[in-house]
Structure formats: C-alpha cells, structure tokens
GROMACS .gro file of C-alpha atoms in nm:
model
  396
    1MET     CA    1  -3.615  -0.263   0.710
    2SER     CA    2  -3.330  -0.156   0.482
    3THR     CA    3  -3.433  -0.012   0.149
    4PRO     CA    4  -3.191  -0.065  -0.141
    5THR     CA    5  -3.107   0.219  -0.372
    6GLU     CA    6  -3.229   0.187  -0.731
    7LYS     CA    7  -3.027  -0.069  -0.926
    8GLU     CA    8  -2.798   0.050  -1.204
    9LYS     CA    9  -2.527  -0.134  -1.394
   10LYS     CA   10  -2.239  -0.084  -1.157
   11ILE     CA   11  -1.921  -0.226  -1.004
   12VAL     CA   12  -1.842  -0.095  -0.657
   13VAL     CA   13  -1.479  -0.061  -0.547
   14VAL     CA   14  -1.438  -0.027  -0.171
   15GLY     CA   15  -1.135   0.186  -0.084
   16ALA     CA   16  -0.995   0.498  -0.255
   17GLY     CA   17  -0.629   0.426  -0.193
   18MET     CA   18  -0.386   0.371  -0.477
   19VAL     CA   19  -0.500   0.019  -0.565
   20GLY     CA   20  -0.871   0.107  -0.542
   21LEU     CA   21  -0.824   0.406  -0.770
   22GLY     CA   22  -0.603   0.193  -0.994
   23ILE     CA   23  -0.873  -0.069  -1.056
   24ALA     CA   24  -1.135   0.204  -1.106
   25LEU     CA   25  -0.920   0.372  -1.369
   26SER     CA   26  -0.834   0.042  -1.536
   27LEU     CA   27  -1.199  -0.065  -1.555
   28ALA     CA   28  -1.303   0.279  -1.679
   29LYS     CA   29  -1.073   0.226  -1.977
   30SER     CA   30  -1.194  -0.130  -2.040
   31SER     CA   31  -1.494  -0.247  -2.243
   32TYR     CA   32  -1.719  -0.237  -1.935
   33ASP     CA   33  -2.017  -0.012  -2.010
   34GLY     CA   34  -2.146   0.050  -1.658
   35ILE     CA   35  -2.050   0.276  -1.369
   36ILE     CA   36  -1.748   0.220  -1.146
   37GLU     CA   37  -1.828   0.362  -0.804
   38VAL     CA   38  -1.544   0.401  -0.553
   39MET     CA   39  -1.653   0.414  -0.188
   40GLU     CA   40  -1.410   0.561   0.068
   41ARG     CA   41  -1.482   0.541   0.441
   42ARG     CA   42  -1.293   0.860   0.526
   43PRO     CA   43  -1.480   1.188   0.478
   44ASN     CA   44  -1.192   1.341   0.282
   45LYS     CA   45  -1.146   1.189  -0.061
   46VAL     CA   46  -0.789   1.315  -0.092
   47ASP     CA   47  -0.631   1.263   0.248
   48ARG     CA   48  -0.257   1.327   0.224
   49ARG     CA   49  -0.150   1.080   0.488
   50GLY     CA   50   0.142   0.849   0.426
   51SER     CA   51   0.515   0.871   0.373
   52ALA     CA   52   0.749   0.734   0.111
   53TYR     CA   53   0.626   0.477  -0.137
   54SER     CA   54   0.828   0.231  -0.345
   55LEU     CA   55   0.709   0.154  -0.696
   56ALA     CA   56   0.916  -0.154  -0.779
   57PRO     CA   57   0.986  -0.258  -1.141
   58ASN     CA   58   0.689  -0.498  -1.139
   59GLY     CA   59   0.466  -0.213  -1.022
   60GLN     CA   60   0.600   0.010  -1.297
   61LYS     CA   61   0.525  -0.258  -1.554
   62ALA     CA   62   0.171  -0.287  -1.418
   63MET     CA   63   0.125   0.089  -1.418
   64GLN     CA   64   0.226   0.104  -1.784
   65TYR     CA   65  -0.088  -0.100  -1.854
   66ILE     CA   66  -0.309   0.092  -1.609
   67SER     CA   67  -0.205   0.444  -1.711
   68PRO     CA   68   0.112   0.539  -1.900
   69SER     CA   69   0.054   0.901  -1.799
   70VAL     CA   70   0.054   0.812  -1.427
   71LEU     CA   71   0.379   0.619  -1.479
   72GLU     CA   72   0.528   0.917  -1.661
   73HIS     CA   73   0.428   1.138  -1.368
   74CYS     CA   74   0.595   0.894  -1.126
   75HIS     CA   75   0.920   0.915  -1.323
   76LYS     CA   76   0.905   1.294  -1.309
   77VAL     CA   77   0.849   1.325  -0.934
   78GLY     CA   78   1.016   1.005  -0.810
   79ILE     CA   79   1.373   0.913  -0.729
   80TYR     CA   80   1.528   0.632  -0.930
   81MET     CA   81   1.679   0.366  -0.704
   82SER     CA   82   1.967   0.207  -0.894
   83MET     CA   83   1.991  -0.083  -0.647
   84ASN     CA   84   1.670  -0.239  -0.781
   85GLY     CA   85   1.534  -0.014  -1.055
   86GLY     CA   86   1.248   0.103  -0.835
   87LEU     CA   87   1.107   0.452  -0.791
   88LEU     CA   88   1.088   0.616  -0.448
   89LEU     CA   89   0.796   0.857  -0.430
   90PRO     CA   90   0.592   1.060  -0.185
   91TRP     CA   91   0.281   0.848  -0.127
   92PHE     CA   92   0.046   1.131  -0.218
   93ALA     CA   93   0.218   1.190  -0.554
   94VAL     CA   94   0.095   0.854  -0.686
   95ARG     CA   95  -0.247   0.864  -0.524
   96ASP     CA   96  -0.323   1.222  -0.627
   97GLN     CA   97  -0.244   1.152  -0.992
   98LEU     CA   98  -0.460   0.840  -0.995
   99TYR     CA   99  -0.739   1.038  -0.828
  100LYS     CA  100  -0.708   1.317  -1.086
  101GLU     CA  101  -0.735   1.076  -1.377
  102CYS     CA  102  -1.029   0.893  -1.219
  103CYS     CA  103  -1.212   1.224  -1.182
  104GLU     CA  104  -1.164   1.284  -1.554
  105MET     CA  105  -1.341   0.959  -1.644
  106PRO     CA  106  -1.718   1.004  -1.704
  107ASN     CA  107  -1.797   0.651  -1.582
  108VAL     CA  108  -1.620   0.679  -1.244
  109ARG     CA  109  -1.784   0.815  -0.927
  110ILE     CA  110  -1.596   0.862  -0.600
  111GLN     CA  111  -1.801   0.878  -0.279
  112ALA     CA  112  -1.655   0.975   0.060
  113GLY     CA  113  -1.782   0.890   0.407
  114TYR     CA  114  -1.916   0.547   0.306
  115GLN     CA  115  -1.833   0.273   0.559
  116VAL     CA  116  -1.933  -0.083   0.467
  117SER     CA  117  -2.112  -0.250   0.758
  118LYS     CA  118  -2.262  -0.563   0.598
  119ILE     CA  119  -2.262  -0.746   0.265
  120GLU     CA  120  -2.534  -0.972   0.126
  121GLN     CA  121  -2.553  -1.145  -0.211
  122THR     CA  122  -2.812  -1.290  -0.445
  123ASP     CA  123  -2.752  -1.468  -0.775
  124SER     CA  124  -2.750  -1.135  -0.958
  125ASN     CA  125  -2.668  -0.862  -0.702
  126VAL     CA  126  -2.448  -0.755  -0.417
  127MET     CA  127  -2.622  -0.555  -0.143
  128ILE     CA  128  -2.387  -0.327   0.051
  129HIS     CA  129  -2.514  -0.192   0.384
  130ILE     CA  130  -2.364   0.148   0.461
  131ASN     CA  131  -2.270   0.319   0.788
  132ASP     CA  132  -2.481   0.085   1.007
  133SER     CA  133  -2.785   0.263   0.865
  134ASP     CA  134  -3.084   0.171   0.651
  135GLU     CA  135  -2.896   0.271   0.336
  136VAL     CA  136  -2.826  -0.023   0.106
  137ILE     CA  137  -2.642   0.007  -0.226
  138LEU     CA  138  -2.709  -0.247  -0.501
  139CYS     CA  139  -2.438  -0.338  -0.751
  140ASP     CA  140  -2.343  -0.615  -0.990
  141ALA     CA  141  -2.005  -0.684  -0.826
  142LEU     CA  142  -1.785  -0.564  -0.543
  143ILE     CA  143  -1.406  -0.533  -0.545
  144ALA     CA  144  -1.248  -0.483  -0.202
  145ALA     CA  145  -0.941  -0.260  -0.204
  146ASP     CA  146  -0.979  -0.132   0.151
  147GLY     CA  147  -0.639  -0.227   0.286
  148VAL     CA  148  -0.502  -0.423   0.578
  149ARG     CA  149  -0.798  -0.329   0.800
  150SER     CA  150  -1.044  -0.437   0.531
  151THR     CA  151  -1.405  -0.421   0.644
  152VAL     CA  152  -1.505  -0.629   0.343
  153ARG     CA  153  -1.265  -0.901   0.455
  154ARG     CA  154  -1.430  -0.895   0.796
  155CYS     CA  155  -1.779  -0.906   0.644
  156LEU     CA  156  -1.675  -1.218   0.447
  157GLU     CA  157  -1.557  -1.373   0.776
  158LEU     CA  158  -1.206  -1.428   0.641
  159VAL     CA  159  -0.901  -1.480   0.859
  160PRO     CA  160  -0.763  -1.133   0.944
  161ALA     CA  161  -0.409  -1.026   0.862
  162GLU     CA  162  -0.158  -1.143   1.124
  163PHE     CA  163   0.029  -0.883   1.330
  164MET     CA  164   0.404  -0.922   1.276
  165GLY     CA  165   0.534  -0.743   1.584
  166SER     CA  166   0.577  -0.382   1.472
  167THR     CA  167   0.368  -0.064   1.468
  168VAL     CA  168   0.453   0.203   1.212
  169TRP     CA  169   0.398   0.579   1.215
  170ARG     CA  170   0.442   0.778   0.893
  171GLY     CA  171   0.431   1.138   0.784
  172ILE     CA  172   0.544   1.411   0.548
  173ILE     CA  173   0.692   1.749   0.643
  174ASP     CA  174   0.708   2.063   0.433
  175THR     CA  175   1.049   2.205   0.525
  176ASN     CA  176   0.979   2.518   0.318
  177LYS     CA  177   0.769   2.653   0.601
  178ALA     CA  178   0.906   2.953   0.790
  179GLY     CA  179   1.140   2.869   1.077
  180SER     CA  180   1.204   2.510   0.974
  181LYS     CA  181   1.530   2.372   1.111
  182LEU     CA  182   1.515   2.084   0.865
  183PHE     CA  183   1.547   2.262   0.529
  184ASP     CA  184   1.927   2.242   0.520
  185ILE     CA  185   1.920   1.870   0.592
  186HIS     CA  186   1.833   1.799   0.229
  187GLU     CA  187   2.169   1.935   0.113
  188THR     CA  188   2.393   1.848   0.407
  189LYS     CA  189   2.283   1.505   0.531
  190PHE     CA  190   2.129   1.299   0.252
  191PRO     CA  191   2.326   1.092  -0.002
  192LYS     CA  192   2.265   1.226  -0.352
  193GLU     CA  193   2.194   0.896  -0.528
  194HIS     CA  194   1.976   0.731  -0.263
  195PRO     CA  195   1.843   1.013  -0.042
  196ILE     CA  196   1.749   0.797   0.256
  197ILE     CA  197   1.878   0.830   0.612
  198PRO     CA  198   1.823   0.519   0.826
  199MET     CA  199   1.859   0.564   1.202
  200ARG     CA  200   1.858   0.264   1.433
  201ILE     CA  201   1.778   0.296   1.802
  202GLY     CA  202   1.910  -0.021   1.959
  203LYS     CA  203   1.869  -0.333   1.747
  204LYS     CA  204   1.502  -0.316   1.655
  205ILE     CA  205   1.367   0.042   1.656
  206GLN     CA  206   1.413   0.215   1.321
  207VAL     CA  207   1.351   0.569   1.198
  208PHE     CA  208   1.386   0.652   0.828
  209LEU     CA  209   1.399   0.992   0.659
  210PHE     CA  210   1.340   1.034   0.285
  211SER     CA  211   1.429   1.352   0.099
  212PHE     CA  212   1.228   1.438  -0.211
  213HIS     CA  213   1.377   1.786  -0.227
  214ALA     CA  214   1.529   1.748  -0.575
  215GLN     CA  215   1.192   1.671  -0.736
  216ASN     CA  216   0.951   1.818  -0.478
  217PRO     CA  217   1.132   2.109  -0.309
  218GLY     CA  218   1.114   2.098   0.068
  219THR     CA  219   0.939   1.760   0.091
  220LEU     CA  220   1.070   1.537   0.368
  221ALA     CA  221   0.904   1.205   0.454
  222TRP     CA  222   0.958   1.008   0.772
  223LEU     CA  223   0.873   0.663   0.901
  224MET     CA  224   0.925   0.498   1.240
  225GLU     CA  225   0.899   0.122   1.302
  226ALA     CA  226   0.831   0.043   1.667
  227PRO     CA  227   0.846  -0.318   1.794
  228SER     CA  228   0.536  -0.400   1.997
  229LYS     CA  229   0.343  -0.705   2.116
  230GLU     CA  230   0.026  -0.561   1.961
  231GLN     CA  231  -0.060  -0.255   1.756
  232LEU     CA  232   0.004   0.054   1.967
  233ASP     CA  233  -0.282   0.291   2.042
  234ALA     CA  234  -0.195   0.618   1.868
  235SER     CA  235  -0.431   0.807   2.101
  236LYS     CA  236  -0.219   0.708   2.402
  237ILE     CA  237   0.140   0.737   2.281
  238THR     CA  238   0.333   0.939   2.023
  239PRO     CA  239   0.644   0.819   1.837
  240LEU     CA  240   0.872   1.040   2.048
  241GLN     CA  241   0.712   0.923   2.372
  242TYR     CA  242   0.769   0.563   2.262
  243LEU     CA  243   1.137   0.636   2.200
  244GLN     CA  244   1.185   0.821   2.526
  245GLN     CA  245   1.040   0.523   2.715
  246ALA     CA  246   1.270   0.275   2.538
  247GLU     CA  247   1.588   0.168   2.719
  248GLU     CA  248   1.787   0.211   2.398
  249TRP     CA  249   1.711   0.585   2.383
  250ALA     CA  250   1.955   0.657   2.666
  251THR     CA  251   2.249   0.520   2.462
  252THR     CA  252   2.145   0.675   2.130
  253PRO     CA  253   2.402   0.926   1.999
  254ASP     CA  254   2.311   1.288   2.072
  255GLU     CA  255   2.319   1.387   1.705
  256THR     CA  256   2.066   1.115   1.619
  257LYS     CA  257   1.845   1.218   1.911
  258GLU     CA  258   1.855   1.582   1.804
  259THR     CA  259   1.761   1.497   1.444
  260ILE     CA  260   1.470   1.276   1.549
  261GLU     CA  261   1.342   1.528   1.803
  262THR     CA  262   1.353   1.803   1.540
  263VAL     CA  263   1.166   1.586   1.289
  264PHE     CA  264   0.889   1.504   1.536
  265GLY     CA  265   0.883   1.864   1.654
  266GLU     CA  266   0.807   1.985   1.300
  267ALA     CA  267   0.582   1.694   1.198
  268ASN     CA  268   0.210   1.745   1.150
  269PRO     CA  269   0.047   1.644   1.484
  270LYS     CA  270  -0.231   1.475   1.286
  271ASP     CA  271   0.025   1.222   1.165
  272PHE     CA  272   0.066   1.105   1.526
  273GLU     CA  273  -0.306   1.032   1.552
  274TRP     CA  274  -0.288   0.718   1.338
  275ASN     CA  275  -0.049   0.433   1.281
  276SER     CA  276  -0.056   0.097   1.109
  277PRO     CA  277   0.063  -0.252   1.190
  278PHE     CA  278   0.314  -0.456   0.994
  279CYS     CA  279   0.103  -0.756   0.898
  280THR     CA  280   0.094  -1.050   0.662
  281THR     CA  281  -0.216  -1.229   0.538
  282PRO     CA  282  -0.244  -1.609   0.561
  283LEU     CA  283  -0.302  -1.734   0.207
  284PRO     CA  284  -0.444  -2.086   0.209
  285SER     CA  285  -0.698  -1.935  -0.033
  286TRP     CA  286  -0.775  -1.592  -0.177
  287GLY     CA  287  -1.107  -1.542  -0.002
  288GLY     CA  288  -1.341  -1.405  -0.265
  289LYS     CA  289  -1.700  -1.528  -0.263
  290GLY     CA  290  -1.966  -1.506  -0.532
  291ARG     CA  291  -1.965  -1.160  -0.686
  292VAL     CA  292  -1.705  -1.028  -0.442
  293THR     CA  293  -1.327  -1.039  -0.472
  294LEU     CA  294  -1.035  -0.869  -0.298
  295ILE     CA  295  -0.719  -0.700  -0.425
  296GLY     CA  296  -0.411  -0.536  -0.277
  297ASP     CA  297  -0.361  -0.539   0.099
  298ALA     CA  298  -0.721  -0.644   0.154
  299ALA     CA  299  -0.628  -0.976  -0.006
  300HIS     CA  300  -0.258  -1.014   0.069
  301THR     CA  301  -0.072  -0.785   0.305
  302ILE     CA  302   0.294  -0.857   0.226
  303TYR     CA  303   0.584  -0.795   0.462
  304PRO     CA  304   0.771  -0.487   0.332
  305THR     CA  305   1.122  -0.639   0.313
  306SER     CA  306   1.174  -0.548  -0.054
  307GLY     CA  307   0.898  -0.288  -0.087
  308LEU     CA  308   0.679  -0.505  -0.310
  309GLY     CA  309   0.337  -0.469  -0.144
  310GLY     CA  310   0.192  -0.180  -0.342
  311SER     CA  311   0.337  -0.308  -0.668
  312MET     CA  312   0.173  -0.647  -0.613
  313GLY     CA  313  -0.156  -0.461  -0.573
  314PHE     CA  314  -0.109  -0.295  -0.912
  315GLU     CA  315  -0.037  -0.639  -1.058
  316ASP     CA  316  -0.377  -0.745  -0.920
  317VAL     CA  317  -0.537  -0.455  -1.105
  318VAL     CA  318  -0.394  -0.560  -1.441
  319VAL     CA  319  -0.468  -0.932  -1.403
  320LEU     CA  320  -0.822  -0.871  -1.273
  321THR     CA  321  -0.902  -0.639  -1.563
  322ARG     CA  322  -0.772  -0.900  -1.806
  323MET     CA  323  -0.984  -1.172  -1.647
  324LEU     CA  324  -1.298  -0.960  -1.656
  325GLU     CA  325  -1.241  -0.892  -2.025
  326LYS     CA  326  -1.166  -1.260  -2.087
  327HIS     CA  327  -1.495  -1.367  -1.924
  328SER     CA  328  -1.699  -1.080  -2.077
  329PHE     CA  329  -1.767  -0.944  -1.728
  330GLU     CA  330  -1.929  -1.263  -1.604
  331PHE     CA  331  -1.820  -1.170  -1.255
  332GLU     CA  332  -1.815  -1.498  -1.065
  333ALA     CA  333  -1.621  -1.680  -1.337
  334ALA     CA  334  -1.378  -1.390  -1.381
  335PHE     CA  335  -1.321  -1.345  -1.006
  336ARG     CA  336  -1.247  -1.714  -0.943
  337ASP     CA  337  -1.015  -1.731  -1.246
  338PHE     CA  338  -0.835  -1.420  -1.121
  339GLU     CA  339  -0.796  -1.558  -0.768
  340GLU     CA  340  -0.672  -1.899  -0.884
  341THR     CA  341  -0.423  -1.733  -1.119
  342ARG     CA  342  -0.285  -1.490  -0.863
  343LEU     CA  343  -0.268  -1.713  -0.555
  344PRO     CA  344   0.048  -1.920  -0.633
  345ARG     CA  345   0.257  -1.613  -0.719
  346VAL     CA  346   0.136  -1.395  -0.436
  347ALA     CA  347   0.161  -1.669  -0.171
  348PHE     CA  348   0.516  -1.759  -0.276
  349ILE     CA  349   0.639  -1.399  -0.278
  350SER     CA  350   0.471  -1.333   0.057
  351GLU     CA  351   0.650  -1.625   0.223
  352GLU     CA  352   0.979  -1.531   0.057
  353GLN     CA  353   0.954  -1.176   0.192
  354ILE     CA  354   0.903  -1.306   0.547
  355ASP     CA  355   1.205  -1.535   0.510
  356ARG     CA  356   1.411  -1.255   0.360
  357SER     CA  357   1.330  -1.026   0.654
  358ARG     CA  358   1.473  -1.291   0.888
  359VAL     CA  359   1.789  -1.307   0.676
  360PHE     CA  360   1.826  -0.928   0.699
  361ARG     CA  361   1.784  -0.931   1.077
  362GLU     CA  362   2.036  -1.211   1.127
  363ALA     CA  363   2.301  -1.090   0.881
  364PRO     CA  364   2.593  -0.903   1.045
  365LYS     CA  365   2.583  -0.647   0.764
  366ARG     CA  366   2.367  -0.578   0.459
  367SER     CA  367   2.632  -0.704   0.218
  368ASP     CA  368   2.599  -1.049   0.375
  369VAL     CA  369   2.239  -1.083   0.253
  370PRO     CA  370   2.237  -1.302  -0.061
  371ALA     CA  371   2.103  -1.153  -0.383
  372TRP     CA  372   1.809  -1.300  -0.568
  373SER     CA  373   1.894  -1.533  -0.853
  374LYS     CA  374   1.866  -1.385  -1.201
  375GLU     CA  375   1.571  -1.612  -1.278
  376TYR     CA  376   1.380  -1.522  -0.963
  377LYS     CA  377   1.446  -1.150  -1.001
  378GLU     CA  378   1.314  -1.157  -1.356
  379TRP     CA  379   1.006  -1.353  -1.244
  380VAL     CA  380   0.930  -1.100  -0.969
  381TYR     CA  381   1.000  -0.785  -1.168
  382ASN     CA  382   0.821  -0.894  -1.486
  383GLY     CA  383   0.506  -0.839  -1.285
  384PRO     CA  384   0.169  -0.915  -1.448
  385ASP     CA  385   0.337  -1.074  -1.750
  386SER     CA  386   0.514  -1.342  -1.542
  387PRO     CA  387   0.365  -1.692  -1.519
  388SER     CA  388   0.187  -1.760  -1.192
  389THR     CA  389   0.400  -2.069  -1.121
  390PRO     CA  390   0.684  -1.967  -0.886
  391ILE     CA  391   1.054  -1.989  -0.968
  392PRO     CA  392   1.195  -2.216  -0.693
  393LYS     CA  393   1.555  -2.094  -0.723
  394VAL     CA  394   1.536  -1.778  -0.514
  395TYR     CA  395   1.910  -1.736  -0.452
  396ASP     CA  396   2.216  -1.822  -0.660
   0.00000   0.00000   0.00000
C-alpha cells in the first residue's frame, strides 16, 4: 500500500526544462504563499543537453513578464536575428539562468530523479506516485511541463503527440579545447549577421551549425534532421552512420562531408545517445483534468517551422499565472479558464506552422515563401498580450 508524504501547501511542476522552470519562477513571484516543487526525472538537475534555441519576439515579451533579468541575460549572450527580431541562443544559456533564479527563490524546491508513474486525484488533492515505488507525493495542483514525451500526458490517457517523419540529434561543441579543427570555422565560414550554416544532404536530410563564438567564445551548436518512418533508436545508430547509409551521401560535396565528419568527430559522444522526434500534438482540446493542467510541449508540441515552440511555452507561463491570480488560486477554475483561453491561439498557430512547412518544402527557393501579413505577424509576436481569437489573414 502506497503511503503519501505529509501534505503541505504546494504546487508541483513536473519537468525542469525551460518552461517548467519558467512557471516555477513566475509562481514564486506571484501572490501564491505555498511551495512550488519542481520534479525532474533525470538525475542531473542541470543537464547541458540541447543545441541552439530561438526566443522569438513573443517569447521575449513573455519573458519580460516572467523575469526581466533573464531576458537581459538572453540579450547579452544571444544573437539578434534581424529577419524576425528573434534571439538565437545556446539552449543551456536560457535554462541555466532560469535555474539560477529559481534556486534563489525561498519558496522553490527542485528535486532530481523523480519519475511520475501514476496520478490520482481527490476533490482537494493530487497524489503523484513516484518511480513505480510506494512513494506518493501529495500536492494541491500539478502542472505538467515535461515535454513531448510527457509522462503526465500518458497518465491522463491523452492522445500522444504525432510523429511528423523526422528524428533530430542535437549537441554543443567547445571548440576551445586543445586540438580542435573547428575553432577557425567561426571566423572563416559563418556569416557575421546570421551565424548559421545550413547543409542539405539530398532533398530532405539537413545539418545546421550555429556559431555563438562572438558572445560565448568557442561555442558551436549543431543539429541534424533525419527523415525516418519512426523515431530512430539512438542506441543503434549515430548521426554519421545514418548519413553514410543514405544514398544522398555519395553525391554530397567533399567539403560538406569533411565539415560534417569533423563536427561529429569532435562532438560529445553522449549527445549521440539521445535524440528527439519532430512531433505535433492534436488539439481538439487542451487535456487538463481536475487539478492538473499542461503547458509547453506537454500540451502542444508545435512544428518548428518558425521556431515558435519554446516561445509559446513561455506564453503559457504568463497566461497561466494571470489566471491563477484572477481565480485566487482556485485551481480547477483557473486551469479550465487558462486552457479555454489558450486553445484557439495555440491550435491555430500549430496548424499554420504545419502548413508553412509544406510551403517551404515546395517552394523552389526561400524567397518564394510568402511573408506573414502585418496583422498576423503582430498577433503572433505580441505574445501573451494578444487576443486568443486568431487573425484569419495569414498572408498578404
């Protein structure tokens, strides 16, 4: 028989990624007078996995509400992208700063090695079963921010995110290390304004390099998108092995091959041990139940055509905090109001991003892709302050 831990006034956030830490920090600054406990399944609270991260203008607007100091840090370490006003950042630069500020809050606790295995609810509690053991944690409410592979989503028996036909590996390389053949690439290969090198192998395989050398000396991020019928097993194939088995590799220019082989030769082997699928989440409804709600990729994995996914998660943080304040932390009322408010905007943008990805694939060149209309662009980039009702005129 499972024995619950002693009850205290507490909101549990599942997932210590950027959005999970964002809602913890936002709630810690709110009028809520209980504990915010963040539960992370991985044993390392600050795992520096990831690659480049885009903080779009709507995400920046949301972050201004969550933490002006985190936004200031992002401007210091990020690269301004004049094409859309976004910031390109190393993933860890955003997460580490959020983590640091959470650790400074007396009402935030971060626990590592906690895997949710079952969720039960009463009229006044949520009971979280941990690690398939007898340990049960009691809380007043649960916010799931545990990403595309959300265990909370599975526990709620919600439709899982749909695989969209690509597996992605990501990583970061420190080119300052002795013997690196990549250090000079920052100065000789990357454009100064938008330091991104896209490399296409055939029509569908893509490798991207991102240089953060100007703000973070020696930092090089990489990402590879690999078309696949299902998510590839990282324990059975590496990115380079995938490329070498592809027919298109034989006709890839030697210079491109050499660059990619050097990148994977200097990459951290641990980055090959995991990958993630490109997915989207069906959104006939949000999926929260009772005293449980979902935010970020756990609720709405968005296709990364315009790099909006993480920023939409930060919008969730701001709107959810507002709703909790509005309803004086009456959780069920606040959660349903939040979900009903967010659903029209998130569902519309999610579908638009899928459609836009098709336009990109079919266009002969990037300049043939139509720009967003002024009205739609403003609606997207105004973030948490935009009305939830979509702007139907997407293109001019």
